[in-house]
Coordinates of C-alpha atoms in Angstrom, one line a residue:
M88 CA 0.0 0.0 0.0
T89 CA 1.3 3.4 -0.9
A90 CA 0.1 6.8 0.3
C91 CA 0.0 10.4 -0.9
A92 CA -1.0 13.2 1.4
I93 CA -0.9 16.9 1.9
E94 CA -1.0 18.6 5.3
N95 CA -3.9 21.0 5.7
G96 CA -2.5 24.3 6.9
T97 CA -5.7 26.2 6.3
A98 CA -7.0 28.3 9.2
G99 CA -9.8 26.7 11.0
A100 CA -8.8 23.2 10.2
T101 CA -6.5 22.7 13.2
G102 CA -7.3 20.8 16.3
A103 CA -9.2 17.5 16.0
A104 CA -9.8 17.9 12.3
G105 CA -9.6 14.2 11.8
D106 CA -12.6 13.5 14.0
D107 CA -15.9 12.4 12.5
L108 CA -19.4 12.5 13.8
P109 CA -19.9 10.6 17.0
D110 CA -21.6 7.2 16.7
G111 CA -21.2 7.4 12.9
P112 CA -19.9 4.7 10.5
D113 CA -16.3 5.3 11.8
G114 CA -17.4 3.9 15.1
P115 CA -18.5 0.3 15.8
A116 CA -20.2 -1.5 13.0
A117 CA -24.0 -1.6 12.9
P118 CA -25.6 -4.9 13.6
L119 CA -25.9 -7.2 10.6
G120 CA -29.1 -6.4 8.6
A121 CA -29.6 -3.0 10.3
P122 CA -30.4 0.0 8.0
P123 CA -27.3 1.8 6.9
V124 CA -26.2 4.8 9.1
A125 CA -26.0 8.2 7.3
P126 CA -22.3 8.7 6.5
A127 CA -20.2 11.4 8.1
F128 CA -17.8 11.3 5.2
T129 CA -19.3 11.2 1.7
I130 CA -17.6 10.8 -1.6
A131 CA -19.1 12.2 -4.9
A132 CA -20.3 9.7 -7.4
D133 CA -17.4 10.3 -9.7
G134 CA -14.8 10.2 -6.9
S135 CA -13.7 13.8 -7.6
Y136 CA -14.7 15.4 -4.2
A137 CA -15.6 14.3 -0.7
A138 CA -17.2 16.2 2.2
R139 CA -17.5 15.8 5.9
L140 CA -18.2 17.7 9.1
A141 CA -14.9 18.4 10.8
L142 CA -14.2 19.7 14.3
A143 CA -12.0 22.8 15.0
D144 CA -10.7 24.1 18.2
V145 CA -12.4 27.2 19.6
A146 CA -10.0 29.4 21.6
A147 CA -10.9 29.8 25.3
E148 CA -11.0 33.6 25.0
A149 CA -13.6 33.3 22.3
S150 CA -16.0 31.5 24.6
D151 CA -16.5 31.0 28.3
E152 CA -15.1 27.4 28.3
G153 CA -13.6 26.9 24.9
G154 CA -14.2 23.7 23.0
G155 CA -14.9 22.6 19.5
A156 CA -17.0 23.9 16.6
W157 CA -18.3 21.8 13.7
F158 CA -17.7 23.1 10.1
V159 CA -18.0 21.7 6.6
E160 CA -14.8 20.5 5.0
R161 CA -14.4 19.6 1.3
W162 CA -11.7 17.3 0.1
T163 CA -10.4 17.3 -3.5
L164 CA -9.5 13.7 -4.4
D165 CA -8.9 13.6 -8.2
G166 CA -5.9 15.9 -8.4
P167 CA -2.2 15.0 -8.3
E168 CA -2.4 15.5 -4.5
P169 CA -5.5 15.5 -2.2
Y170 CA -6.2 18.7 -0.3
A171 CA -8.9 20.0 2.0
V172 CA -10.8 23.3 1.9
P173 CA -12.7 24.4 5.0
L174 CA -16.1 25.9 4.5
P175 CA -16.9 27.5 7.8
L176 CA -19.7 30.0 8.3
D177 CA -20.4 32.6 11.0
Q178 CA -22.2 30.0 13.1
P179 CA -21.0 26.5 13.8
E180 CA -22.9 23.6 12.3
E181 CA -24.9 21.1 14.3
P182 CA -23.3 17.6 14.5
D183 CA -26.5 16.0 13.1
S184 CA -26.3 17.9 9.8
E185 CA -25.6 15.9 6.7
V186 CA -23.2 16.9 3.8
L187 CA -23.0 15.7 0.2
P188 CA -20.5 16.9 -2.4
L189 CA -21.5 17.7 -6.0
A190 CA -19.4 17.2 -9.1
D191 CA -18.8 20.9 -9.5
G192 CA -17.2 21.2 -6.1
R193 CA -20.1 22.7 -4.2
V194 CA -21.2 20.9 -1.0
L195 CA -24.9 20.4 -0.1
I196 CA -25.8 20.6 3.6
R197 CA -29.0 19.5 5.2
R198 CA -29.7 21.1 8.6
R199 CA -32.5 20.6 11.1
V200 CA -34.2 23.8 12.0
A201 CA -37.1 23.2 14.5
D202 CA -39.7 21.0 12.7
R203 CA -38.2 21.4 9.2
H204 CA -35.0 20.7 7.3
T205 CA -33.2 23.4 5.3
V206 CA -31.0 22.7 2.4
S207 CA -28.1 24.9 1.1
L208 CA -25.1 24.8 -1.2
L209 CA -21.7 25.9 0.2
Y210 CA -18.8 26.9 -1.9
P211 CA -15.4 28.7 -1.4
T212 CA -15.3 32.4 -2.2
G213 CA -11.8 33.6 -1.8
P214 CA -11.1 33.8 2.0
G215 CA -14.7 33.1 2.9
T216 CA -17.6 30.7 2.3
G217 CA -20.6 31.4 0.1
E218 CA -24.0 29.9 0.8
L219 CA -26.9 29.4 -1.6
P220 CA -30.1 28.5 0.2
L221 CA -32.3 26.1 -1.8
G222 CA -35.3 25.8 0.4
A223 CA -36.8 23.7 3.2
V224 CA -38.7 20.5 3.7
A225 CA -41.3 20.3 6.5
C226 CA -41.2 16.8 7.9
P227 CA -40.0 15.0 11.0
D228 CA -37.1 13.2 9.4
L229 CA -35.2 13.8 6.2
T230 CA -32.1 11.7 5.2
L231 CA -29.9 12.4 2.3
L232 CA -29.5 9.6 -0.3
P233 CA -26.0 8.7 -1.7
P234 CA -24.7 11.1 -4.4
S235 CA -26.6 10.9 -7.7
P236 CA -24.6 9.6 -10.6
D237 CA -25.4 12.7 -12.6
G238 CA -23.3 14.8 -10.2
V239 CA -25.7 17.8 -10.1
S240 CA -28.7 16.4 -8.4
A241 CA -29.3 15.4 -4.7
Y242 CA -32.1 13.4 -3.2
A243 CA -33.4 12.6 0.2
L244 CA -35.9 10.2 1.9
S245 CA -38.7 11.2 4.3
A246 CA -40.4 8.1 5.8
G247 CA -44.0 8.4 7.1
A248 CA -46.3 6.0 8.8
H249 CA -47.6 4.4 5.5
S250 CA -45.3 5.7 2.8
T251 CA -41.9 7.2 2.0
C252 CA -41.4 10.3 0.0
V253 CA -38.4 10.8 -2.3
W254 CA -37.4 14.4 -2.4
Q255 CA -35.2 16.1 -5.0
V256 CA -33.4 18.7 -2.9
A257 CA -30.9 20.0 -5.5
G258 CA -30.8 20.1 -9.3
G259 CA -34.5 20.8 -9.7
A260 CA -36.1 24.0 -11.1
F261 CA -38.0 25.1 -8.0
G262 CA -36.0 24.1 -4.9
P263 CA -36.9 20.9 -2.9
E264 CA -39.8 19.0 -4.5
P265 CA -41.2 15.5 -4.1
V266 CA -40.6 13.2 -7.0
A267 CA -41.9 9.9 -5.8
E268 CA -44.2 8.5 -3.1
V269 CA -43.4 4.9 -2.3
P270 CA -45.9 2.8 -0.2
G271 CA -44.2 1.4 2.9
H272 CA -41.2 2.3 5.0
C273 CA -38.1 2.7 2.9
S274 CA -34.4 3.0 3.8
G275 CA -31.1 2.4 2.1
G276 CA -30.6 3.8 -1.4
V277 CA -28.5 2.5 -4.3
W278 CA -28.4 3.9 -7.8
L279 CA -28.9 1.4 -10.6
D280 CA -27.9 3.5 -13.6
R281 CA -25.6 6.3 -14.6
A282 CA -28.3 8.9 -15.2
G283 CA -29.7 9.1 -11.7
R284 CA -33.1 7.8 -12.8
M285 CA -33.4 4.3 -11.3
L286 CA -33.1 4.1 -7.5
A287 CA -33.2 1.0 -5.4
L288 CA -34.7 1.2 -1.9
D289 CA -35.2 -1.4 0.9
R290 CA -38.9 -1.4 1.6
E291 CA -41.0 -2.8 4.4
M292 CA -44.7 -2.8 3.7
P293 CA -47.2 -1.2 6.2
G294 CA -48.2 -3.8 8.8
G295 CA -44.8 -5.5 8.8
G296 CA -43.3 -8.3 6.8
P297 CA -39.9 -8.9 5.2
V298 CA -37.8 -6.1 3.8
K299 CA -37.4 -6.4 0.1
A300 CA -35.4 -4.2 -2.3
V301 CA -37.4 -2.5 -5.0
A302 CA -36.6 -0.3 -8.0
V303 CA -38.1 3.1 -8.2
D304 CA -38.3 5.0 -11.5
L305 CA -38.0 8.7 -10.7
E306 CA -38.9 9.7 -14.3
R307 CA -42.2 7.8 -14.2
G308 CA -43.7 9.2 -11.1
G309 CA -42.0 6.8 -8.8
E310 CA -43.1 3.6 -10.5
V311 CA -42.1 0.7 -8.3
T312 CA -41.1 -2.8 -9.4
P313 CA -39.6 -5.8 -7.5
L314 CA -35.8 -6.0 -7.5
L315 CA -34.9 -8.7 -4.9
Q316 CA -37.1 -11.7 -4.1
I317 CA -34.8 -14.4 -3.0
A318 CA -37.3 -16.2 -0.8
P319 CA -40.8 -15.4 0.2
D320 CA -40.1 -14.5 3.8
S321 CA -36.4 -13.4 3.6
N322 CA -35.1 -9.9 4.2
D323 CA -33.3 -9.0 1.0
R324 CA -31.4 -5.6 1.1
L325 CA -29.3 -4.2 -1.7
L326 CA -26.0 -2.7 -0.6
L327 CA -24.1 -1.8 -3.8
A328 CA -24.6 -1.9 -7.5
D329 CA -22.3 -1.2 -10.5
P330 CA -24.3 0.0 -13.5
G331 CA -21.5 -0.9 -16.0
S332 CA -21.1 -4.6 -15.1
G333 CA -24.4 -5.2 -13.5
L334 CA -22.8 -6.5 -10.3
L335 CA -25.0 -6.4 -7.2
L336 CA -23.9 -6.8 -3.6
L337 CA -26.7 -7.7 -1.2
R338 CA -27.5 -8.9 2.3
S339 CA -30.1 -11.6 2.9
D340 CA -31.2 -14.0 5.6
A341 CA -32.5 -16.5 3.0
P342 CA -29.7 -19.0 3.8
G343 CA -31.0 -19.0 7.4
H344 CA -29.1 -16.1 8.8
D345 CA -27.7 -12.8 7.4
R346 CA -25.2 -13.4 4.7
L347 CA -23.4 -11.3 2.1
G348 CA -24.3 -12.4 -1.5
W349 CA -23.9 -11.3 -5.0
G350 CA -26.0 -11.4 -8.2
V351 CA -26.1 -9.8 -11.6
L352 CA -28.7 -7.3 -12.8
G353 CA -30.9 -9.0 -15.4
S354 CA -29.3 -12.5 -14.8
C355 CA -31.2 -15.7 -14.6
L356 CA -28.5 -17.2 -12.3
P357 CA -29.2 -17.5 -8.6
V358 CA -27.7 -15.3 -5.9
R359 CA -24.4 -16.6 -4.6
F360 CA -23.4 -16.5 -0.9
P361 CA -19.6 -17.1 -0.9
E362 CA -18.2 -18.8 2.2
C363 CA -15.1 -16.5 2.1
L364 CA -17.3 -13.5 2.9
R365 CA -18.3 -14.8 6.3
P366 CA -15.1 -15.0 8.3
A367 CA -15.5 -15.7 12.0
D368 CA -16.0 -13.0 14.6
V369 CA -16.1 -10.1 12.3
A370 CA -18.6 -8.0 10.3
V371 CA -18.0 -7.5 6.6
T372 CA -19.6 -4.6 4.7
P373 CA -18.9 -3.8 1.0
F374 CA -18.4 -0.1 0.2
A375 CA -17.0 0.2 -3.3
V376 CA -17.0 -1.7 -6.6
Q377 CA -14.4 -1.4 -9.3
P378 CA -15.9 0.4 -12.4
G379 CA -15.1 -0.2 -16.0
Q380 CA -15.6 -4.0 -16.1
V381 CA -18.4 -3.8 -18.7
L382 CA -20.5 -7.0 -18.9
T383 CA -17.9 -8.9 -16.8
P384 CA -19.3 -8.6 -13.2
E385 CA -17.2 -11.6 -12.0
S386 CA -14.0 -9.7 -12.6
C387 CA -15.0 -6.6 -10.6
A388 CA -12.9 -6.0 -7.5
V389 CA -15.0 -5.2 -4.4
A390 CA -13.7 -3.3 -1.4
L391 CA -15.1 -4.3 2.0
R392 CA -14.8 -2.9 5.5
I393 CA -14.0 -5.6 8.0
D394 CA -14.9 -4.8 11.7
G395 CA -13.6 -6.9 14.5
A396 CA -12.3 -6.7 18.1
A397 CA -9.0 -5.2 16.8
G398 CA -10.7 -2.4 14.9
S399 CA -11.5 -1.9 11.2
W400 CA -9.4 -3.0 8.2
V401 CA -9.8 -3.4 4.5
G402 CA -10.9 -6.5 2.5
V403 CA -10.7 -7.0 -1.3
W404 CA -12.7 -9.8 -3.1
R405 CA -13.7 -10.7 -6.6
P406 CA -16.7 -12.9 -7.5
A407 CA -14.4 -14.9 -9.8
G408 CA -12.1 -15.7 -6.9
R409 CA -12.6 -17.8 -3.8
R410 CA -10.5 -15.6 -1.5
L411 CA -11.0 -12.6 0.7
H412 CA -7.8 -10.6 0.8
Q413 CA -7.3 -8.6 4.0
F414 CA -5.1 -5.5 4.5
A415 CA -4.3 -3.1 7.3
A416 CA -6.0 0.2 6.9
P417 CA -4.1 3.4 7.0
E418 CA -4.1 5.2 10.4
G419 CA -7.1 7.6 10.5
W420 CA -8.9 5.9 7.6
R421 CA -12.4 7.2 7.1
A422 CA -13.6 3.7 7.7
G423 CA -15.9 2.3 5.1
R424 CA -15.0 5.0 2.6
G425 CA -13.0 4.7 -0.6
V426 CA -13.2 4.7 -4.4
W427 CA -11.8 2.5 -7.1
A428 CA -10.0 3.7 -10.2
R429 CA -10.6 1.8 -13.4
D430 CA -7.1 0.4 -13.3
G431 CA -7.8 -1.5 -10.1
V432 CA -6.3 0.9 -7.5
L433 CA -8.3 1.6 -4.4
R434 CA -8.1 5.1 -3.0
L435 CA -8.7 5.2 0.8
P436 CA -9.1 8.7 2.4
Y437 CA -7.6 9.2 5.8
A438 CA -6.7 11.9 8.3
D439 CA -4.4 11.3 11.3
G440 CA -2.5 13.5 13.8
N441 CA 0.1 14.5 11.2
V442 CA -1.9 14.5 8.0
A443 CA -5.3 16.3 7.8
C444 CA -6.1 15.1 4.3
G445 CA -4.5 12.0 2.8
V446 CA -5.3 9.2 0.4
A447 CA -3.7 5.8 0.6
L448 CA -3.4 3.7 -2.6
L449 CA -4.0 0.0 -2.6
E450 CA -3.6 -2.1 -5.7
A451 CA -6.2 -4.9 -6.1
P452 CA -4.4 -8.3 -5.6
V453 CA -4.5 -11.0 -8.2
D454 CA -6.4 -14.1 -7.3
D455 CA -4.5 -17.3 -7.4
G456 CA -5.6 -20.2 -9.6
P457 CA -7.0 -20.4 -13.1
R458 CA -10.1 -18.5 -14.1
V459 CA -13.0 -20.5 -15.5
P460 CA -15.2 -18.6 -18.0
A461 CA -18.5 -17.3 -16.7
S462 CA -20.3 -19.0 -19.5
A463 CA -19.8 -22.4 -17.8
G464 CA -23.0 -24.2 -16.8
A465 CA -24.9 -22.9 -13.8
G466 CA -24.4 -26.1 -11.9
T467 CA -20.6 -26.2 -12.3
E468 CA -17.8 -24.4 -10.6
S469 CA -17.3 -21.2 -12.6
G470 CA -16.7 -17.5 -12.2
M471 CA -20.4 -17.1 -11.5
Q472 CA -20.2 -19.6 -8.6
P473 CA -17.1 -18.6 -6.6
S474 CA -17.9 -19.9 -3.2
G475 CA -17.2 -23.6 -3.7
V476 CA -20.2 -24.4 -1.6
A477 CA -23.5 -22.9 -2.8
A478 CA -26.1 -22.1 -0.3
P479 CA -29.0 -24.6 -0.4
L480 CA -31.7 -22.4 -1.9
A481 CA -33.4 -24.9 -4.2
V482 CA -36.8 -23.5 -3.4
C483 CA -35.8 -19.9 -3.7
K484 CA -36.1 -17.7 -6.8
P485 CA -33.1 -16.1 -8.3
V486 CA -33.0 -12.4 -8.4
P487 CA -36.0 -11.5 -10.5
L488 CA -34.2 -8.6 -12.1
G489 CA -35.8 -9.3 -15.5
Q490 CA -38.9 -7.8 -14.0
A491 CA -37.2 -4.5 -13.2
P492 CA -37.4 -1.7 -15.6
L493 CA -33.8 -1.9 -16.8
T494 CA -33.2 -3.5 -20.2
G495 CA -30.8 -3.5 -23.0
R496 CA -27.9 -5.3 -21.2
M497 CA -26.6 -8.7 -22.2
T498 CA -26.9 -11.4 -19.6
P499 CA -23.7 -13.3 -18.8
G500 CA -24.0 -17.0 -19.2

C-alpha cells in the first residue's frame, strides 16, 4: 500500500480535524441487517470530491469554556495530491447535519431547524464561504441519499407512517420538491444507472413483513417494481450496484441467517453467498465496486470494510475468486469510505495527527488459480459460482431482475 497526502494548513482546520461525527460509521459497525447509518464522510459519485463535518478548536478567549465547533470541509480527491478546503460560516454547524459533495465542487448541507429541514449549497469564495439557500422541507425526518450519478442532483428520503417520500433537494427547477411516493417504509438507497433515474430502496410494507429491495423509476412518477425476491419470507437488502457490469452486492437472511451475497442485474443465475465473505467473529460490509468492467461482473474488485475486536481494516474480493484478501487500513482511515480507479487501484481517504487530508493507494491483488469462463453451466464451478459451496436455496427464486425496468444489457451465461 502506498500513500499520498498533503498537510492541511488552512486556518480553522486545526485541532481535532480528523474527528468524525460521534456514533457514525467510523465507530462500531452496525448490527448485521440494520439499516445503513448516514455517513459522516461522503464521496461524490465520480470520486472527484468528498465532504465531511470536521471539528475545529475554539479558543478559550472566544467563549467561556472553549471547546470545538463543527464546520463543513471539502476534500479534492482527483488531483495530483489530495487537499482539503474548510467551508466555515459565522455560526458552527450542528453535529446531526448531513453533507454531500456535487461534481462541480459545491457541498450540499442539510440542517434541522425546528420542525423542518433546510438545504443549502456551500462553496469557497476567496477567503470566505458562500452559501446558496435552496429551500426547506417540513417533515419530522429527512435523510440524504447517496450522491446521484449525474453529479448535479441530490435526493433525500422522508419516511412516514404508511409511505416514504423521495425528495429532489438539489438540481431541480424550484427548490426541494417531491418526485416519488413509495408505499411502505423505505431505507437504504442504491443507484442502478448512470443517469440518476433508477433508485433501489429497501422497503418494508405497512403492517410489517420482510424487507425487500425495490426499484423506483424517478422519471415515471416513482413507479415501483420488485428487485430482490430471493425467498418469500427473507429480508433482502441491496448494498451496492455497479451499472456498468451489473454486479449487485446484497445482504439476505434467505440462507437461514444474514449473509453477504452477489448477483447480476438481469441475470437468470441464482444469488451466490460465498463462504469466504463470512469470516468468523467479524462483520463484513462492502463499500466500493471497481468500475469499467463492462459485462464482466465476475472480474470486478469489491472493497469491503471488516470490523472486529481489533478495529477496522480493508478487504478485497472478486466474484471470480474464492479468497478474501485482507489488508491493514491506514491510520485515520475514514472507515468504510473509498473509491476504485478503473485500473484497479483503491483510494482510501484518511486523516491522522500529522496529515489532515490524505489518500492511501491499494492495488487490487491478483487471485490465485485459473479462471473458468463465466459461461460455464450454472451447476458447475465457474466465475459465476465462486464460493465452492453454494447455499441450499433450491426452493428460492433467483434475483427476478428481469422484472425490473432496466433492459438492453446482455446477460452473462
